[in-house]
Coordinates of C-alpha atoms in Angstrom, one line a residue:
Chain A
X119 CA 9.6 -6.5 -14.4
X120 CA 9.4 -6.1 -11.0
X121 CA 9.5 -2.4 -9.7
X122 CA 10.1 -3.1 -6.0
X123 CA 11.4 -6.2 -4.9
X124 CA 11.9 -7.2 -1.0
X125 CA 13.7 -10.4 -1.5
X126 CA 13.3 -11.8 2.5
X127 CA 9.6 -13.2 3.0
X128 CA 9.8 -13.8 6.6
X129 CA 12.9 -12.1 9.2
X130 CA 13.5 -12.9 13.2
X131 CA 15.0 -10.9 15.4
X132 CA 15.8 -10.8 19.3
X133 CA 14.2 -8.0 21.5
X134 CA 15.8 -4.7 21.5
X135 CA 18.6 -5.8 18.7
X136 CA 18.6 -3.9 15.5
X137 CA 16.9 -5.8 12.3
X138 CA 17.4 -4.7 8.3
X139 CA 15.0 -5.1 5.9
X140 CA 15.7 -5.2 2.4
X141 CA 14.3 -3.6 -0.4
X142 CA 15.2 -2.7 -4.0
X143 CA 14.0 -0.5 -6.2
X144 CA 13.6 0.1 -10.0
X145 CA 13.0 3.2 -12.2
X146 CA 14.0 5.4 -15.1
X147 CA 12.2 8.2 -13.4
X148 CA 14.2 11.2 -11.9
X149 CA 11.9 12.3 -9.1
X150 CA 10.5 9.6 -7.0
X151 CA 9.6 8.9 -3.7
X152 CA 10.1 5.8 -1.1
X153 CA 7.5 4.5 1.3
X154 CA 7.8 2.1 4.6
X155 CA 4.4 0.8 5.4
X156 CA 4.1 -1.6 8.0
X157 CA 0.5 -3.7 8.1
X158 CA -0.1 -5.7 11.6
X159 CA -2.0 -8.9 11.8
X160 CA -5.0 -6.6 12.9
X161 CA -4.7 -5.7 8.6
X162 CA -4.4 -1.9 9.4
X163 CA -1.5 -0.1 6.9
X164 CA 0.4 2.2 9.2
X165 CA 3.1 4.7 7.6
X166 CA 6.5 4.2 8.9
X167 CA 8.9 6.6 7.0
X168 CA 9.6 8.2 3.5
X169 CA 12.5 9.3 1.7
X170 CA 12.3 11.5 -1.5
X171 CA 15.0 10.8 -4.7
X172 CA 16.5 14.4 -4.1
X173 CA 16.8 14.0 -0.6
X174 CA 20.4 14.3 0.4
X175 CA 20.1 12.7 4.0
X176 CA 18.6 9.0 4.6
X177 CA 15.3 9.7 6.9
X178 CA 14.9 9.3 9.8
X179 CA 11.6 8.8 12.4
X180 CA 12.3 7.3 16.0
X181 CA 13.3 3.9 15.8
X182 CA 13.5 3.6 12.4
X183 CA 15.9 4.8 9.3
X184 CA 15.9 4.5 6.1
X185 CA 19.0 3.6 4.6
X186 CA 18.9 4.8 0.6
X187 CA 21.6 4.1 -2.0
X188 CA 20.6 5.3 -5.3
X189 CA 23.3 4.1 -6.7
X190 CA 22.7 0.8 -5.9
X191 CA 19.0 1.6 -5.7
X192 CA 18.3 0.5 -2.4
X193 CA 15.9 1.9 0.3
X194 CA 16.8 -0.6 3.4
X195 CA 14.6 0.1 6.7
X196 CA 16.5 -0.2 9.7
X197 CA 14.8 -0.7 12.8
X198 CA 16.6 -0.3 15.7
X199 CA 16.0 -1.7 19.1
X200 CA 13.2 -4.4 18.2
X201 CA 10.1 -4.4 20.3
X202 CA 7.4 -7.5 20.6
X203 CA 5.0 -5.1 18.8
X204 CA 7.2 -4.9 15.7
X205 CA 5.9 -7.9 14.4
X206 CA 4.0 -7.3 11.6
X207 CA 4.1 -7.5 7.7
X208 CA 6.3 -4.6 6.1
X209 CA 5.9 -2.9 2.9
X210 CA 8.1 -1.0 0.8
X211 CA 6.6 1.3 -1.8
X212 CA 7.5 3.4 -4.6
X213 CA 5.8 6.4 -6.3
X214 CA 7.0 8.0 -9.5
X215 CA 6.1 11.0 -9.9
X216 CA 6.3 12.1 -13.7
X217 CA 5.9 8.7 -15.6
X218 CA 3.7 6.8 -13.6
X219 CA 1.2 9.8 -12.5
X220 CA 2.3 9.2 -8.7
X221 CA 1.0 6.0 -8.2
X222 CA 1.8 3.9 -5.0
X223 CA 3.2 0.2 -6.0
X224 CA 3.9 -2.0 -3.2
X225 CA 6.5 -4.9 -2.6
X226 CA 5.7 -8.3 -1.5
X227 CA 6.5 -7.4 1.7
X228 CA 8.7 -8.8 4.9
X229 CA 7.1 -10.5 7.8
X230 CA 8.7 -9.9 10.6
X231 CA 9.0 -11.5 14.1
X232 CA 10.6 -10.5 17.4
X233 CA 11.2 -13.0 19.3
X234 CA 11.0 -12.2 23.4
Chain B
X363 CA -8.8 14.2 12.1
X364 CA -11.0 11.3 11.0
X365 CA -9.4 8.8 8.9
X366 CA -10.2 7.0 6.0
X367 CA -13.8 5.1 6.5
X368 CA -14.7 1.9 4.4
X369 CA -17.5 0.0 4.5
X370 CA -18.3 -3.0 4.9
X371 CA -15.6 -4.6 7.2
X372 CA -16.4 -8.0 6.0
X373 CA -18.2 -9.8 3.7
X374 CA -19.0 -13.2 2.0
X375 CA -20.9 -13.8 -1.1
X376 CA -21.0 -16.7 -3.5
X377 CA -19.5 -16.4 -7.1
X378 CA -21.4 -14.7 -9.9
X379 CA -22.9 -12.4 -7.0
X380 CA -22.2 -9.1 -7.2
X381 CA -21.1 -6.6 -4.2
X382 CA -19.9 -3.0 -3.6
X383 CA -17.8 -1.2 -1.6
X384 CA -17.6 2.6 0.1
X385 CA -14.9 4.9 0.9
X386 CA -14.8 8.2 2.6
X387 CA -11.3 9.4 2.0
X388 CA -10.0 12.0 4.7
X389 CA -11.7 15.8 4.2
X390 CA -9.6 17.8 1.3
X391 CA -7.8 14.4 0.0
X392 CA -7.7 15.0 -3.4
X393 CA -6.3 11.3 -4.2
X394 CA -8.3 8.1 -3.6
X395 CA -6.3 4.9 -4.3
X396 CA -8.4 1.3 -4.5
X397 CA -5.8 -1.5 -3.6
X398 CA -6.7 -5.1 -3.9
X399 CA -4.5 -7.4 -1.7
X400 CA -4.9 -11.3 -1.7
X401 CA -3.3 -13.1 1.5
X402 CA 0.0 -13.4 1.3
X403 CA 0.6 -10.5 -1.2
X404 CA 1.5 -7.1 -1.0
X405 CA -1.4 -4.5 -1.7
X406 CA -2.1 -4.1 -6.2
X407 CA -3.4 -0.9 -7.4
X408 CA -6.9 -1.2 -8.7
X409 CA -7.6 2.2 -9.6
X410 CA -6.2 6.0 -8.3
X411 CA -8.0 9.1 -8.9
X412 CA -7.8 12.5 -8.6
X413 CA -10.6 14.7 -7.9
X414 CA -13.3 12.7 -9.7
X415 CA -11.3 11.7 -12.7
X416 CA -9.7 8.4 -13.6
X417 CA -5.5 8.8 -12.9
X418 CA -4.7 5.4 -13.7
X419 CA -7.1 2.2 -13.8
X420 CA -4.6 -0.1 -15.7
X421 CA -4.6 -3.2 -13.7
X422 CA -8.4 -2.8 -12.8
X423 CA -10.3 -6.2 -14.6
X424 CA -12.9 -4.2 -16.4
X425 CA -15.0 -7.0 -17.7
X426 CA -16.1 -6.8 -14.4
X427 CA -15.1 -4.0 -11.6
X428 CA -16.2 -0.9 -11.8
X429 CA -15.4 2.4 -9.8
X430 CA -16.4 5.7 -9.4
X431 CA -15.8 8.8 -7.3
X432 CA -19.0 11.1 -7.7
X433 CA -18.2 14.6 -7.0
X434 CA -14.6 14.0 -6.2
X435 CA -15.3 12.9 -2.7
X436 CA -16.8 9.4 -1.8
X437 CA -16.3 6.6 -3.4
X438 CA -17.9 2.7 -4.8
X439 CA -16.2 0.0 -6.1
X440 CA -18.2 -2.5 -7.7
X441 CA -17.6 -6.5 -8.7
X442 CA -20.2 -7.9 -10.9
X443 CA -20.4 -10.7 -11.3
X444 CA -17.5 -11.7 -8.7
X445 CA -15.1 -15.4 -9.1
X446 CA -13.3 -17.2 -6.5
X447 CA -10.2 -15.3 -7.2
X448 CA -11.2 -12.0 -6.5
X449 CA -11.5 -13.2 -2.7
X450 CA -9.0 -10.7 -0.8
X451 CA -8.6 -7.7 1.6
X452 CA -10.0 -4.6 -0.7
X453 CA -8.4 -1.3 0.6
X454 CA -9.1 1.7 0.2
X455 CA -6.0 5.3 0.6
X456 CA -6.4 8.7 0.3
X457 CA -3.7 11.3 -0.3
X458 CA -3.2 15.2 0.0
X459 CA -1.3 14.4 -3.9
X460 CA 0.7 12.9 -5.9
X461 CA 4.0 14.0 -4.9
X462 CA 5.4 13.3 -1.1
X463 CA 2.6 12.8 0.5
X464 CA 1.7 9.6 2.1
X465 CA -1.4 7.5 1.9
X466 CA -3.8 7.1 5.0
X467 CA -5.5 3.6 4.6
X468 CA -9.1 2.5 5.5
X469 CA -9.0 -0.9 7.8
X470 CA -10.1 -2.3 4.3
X471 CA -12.8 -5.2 3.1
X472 CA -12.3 -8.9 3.7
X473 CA -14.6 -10.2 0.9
X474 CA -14.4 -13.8 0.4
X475 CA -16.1 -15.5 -2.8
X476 CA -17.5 -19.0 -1.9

């Protein structure tokens, strides 16, 4: 089974309008933790924003916020405001922290394009 | 701070050959993390480790890779011999732990099998 699933393989968006990217989750563990990574063509991995399981507030890092249900278990990353440089591959990531010994497991990933 | 260093950037062998790969994780990272990721894909967990012992090598194909972190700092990854298949970007991450604490990346290996 898959344990994080981003169901949109490629997203466009206009300059400076908002963009959602979707990602869902799945886990049995209590304390777990949610990673945005966003990879340019250049192949770098660059780390966007996180958001813990007991954290009561969605994060937030500039531009972008995290939008987490976990009732629905759903970590959406918003991105507000697109920018040419936005486009790039982004990652969603999940690490559990007492069953799977804090390993990071990516999902397929989002590409992304802002169109000018 | 220096980042994560891997070595080589690129690098093209034919199949059954065999080839290795270096990572210096950033200073006082106690986690290394060896991701494979084929075009296309997002990045798979090889092998993590902590310190110099083996967290979780699960999906690493142990007929032939092979990994090691001597004295909890640097570390190899080996494919012997390697097939068409295992052509892909091979990165390597380093974390303070296990709990919050995100993962710095190396700018990775492009190894393509011919």
């Amino acid at each position: 089974a898959q344990k994080i699933t981003q169901t949109q393989p490629g997203m466009f968006v206009q300059e400076k309008e908002a963009v959602t990217l979707d990602c869902t989750y799945d886990t049995s563990d209590p304390s777990y933790g949610l990673f945005w990574y966003k990879q340019p063509s250049s192949g770098e991995m660059i780390f966007l924003i996180y958001q813990g399981s007991y954290d009561q507030q969605n994060a937030t890092e500039g531009r972008y916020s995290l939008n987490f249900q976990k009732a629905r278990k759903s970590a959406n990353l918003v991105i507000s405001a697109s920018q040419l440089g936005d486009s790039a591959m982004y990652f969603c990531a999940m690490r559990e922290i007492y069953n799977q010994g804090g390993k990071l497991i990516f999902g397929q990933g989002t590409e992304l394009s802002v169109k000018p | 701070e220096a980042g994560v260093a891997q070595s080589p950037r690129y690098k093209i062998i034919e199949k059954r050959q065999s080839v290795a790969f270096w990572c210096n994780p950033i200073s006082g990272h106690a986690t290394l993390y060896w991701y494979q990721q084929i075009l296309g894909q997002g990045p798979k967990l090889l092998i993590q480790f902590q310190n110099n012992g083996v967290v979780d090598d699960s999906q690493l194909p142990k007929d032939r890779f092979s990994a090691e972190r001597l004295k909890g700092v640097d570390s190899t990854l080996k494919i012997q011999p390697a097939k068409l298949e295992d052509s892909a970007v091979y990165l390597c991450a380093s974390s303070l732990g296990t709990g919050n604490e995100k993962l710095f990346f190396g700018s990775g290996t492009q190894l393509s099998v011919l």
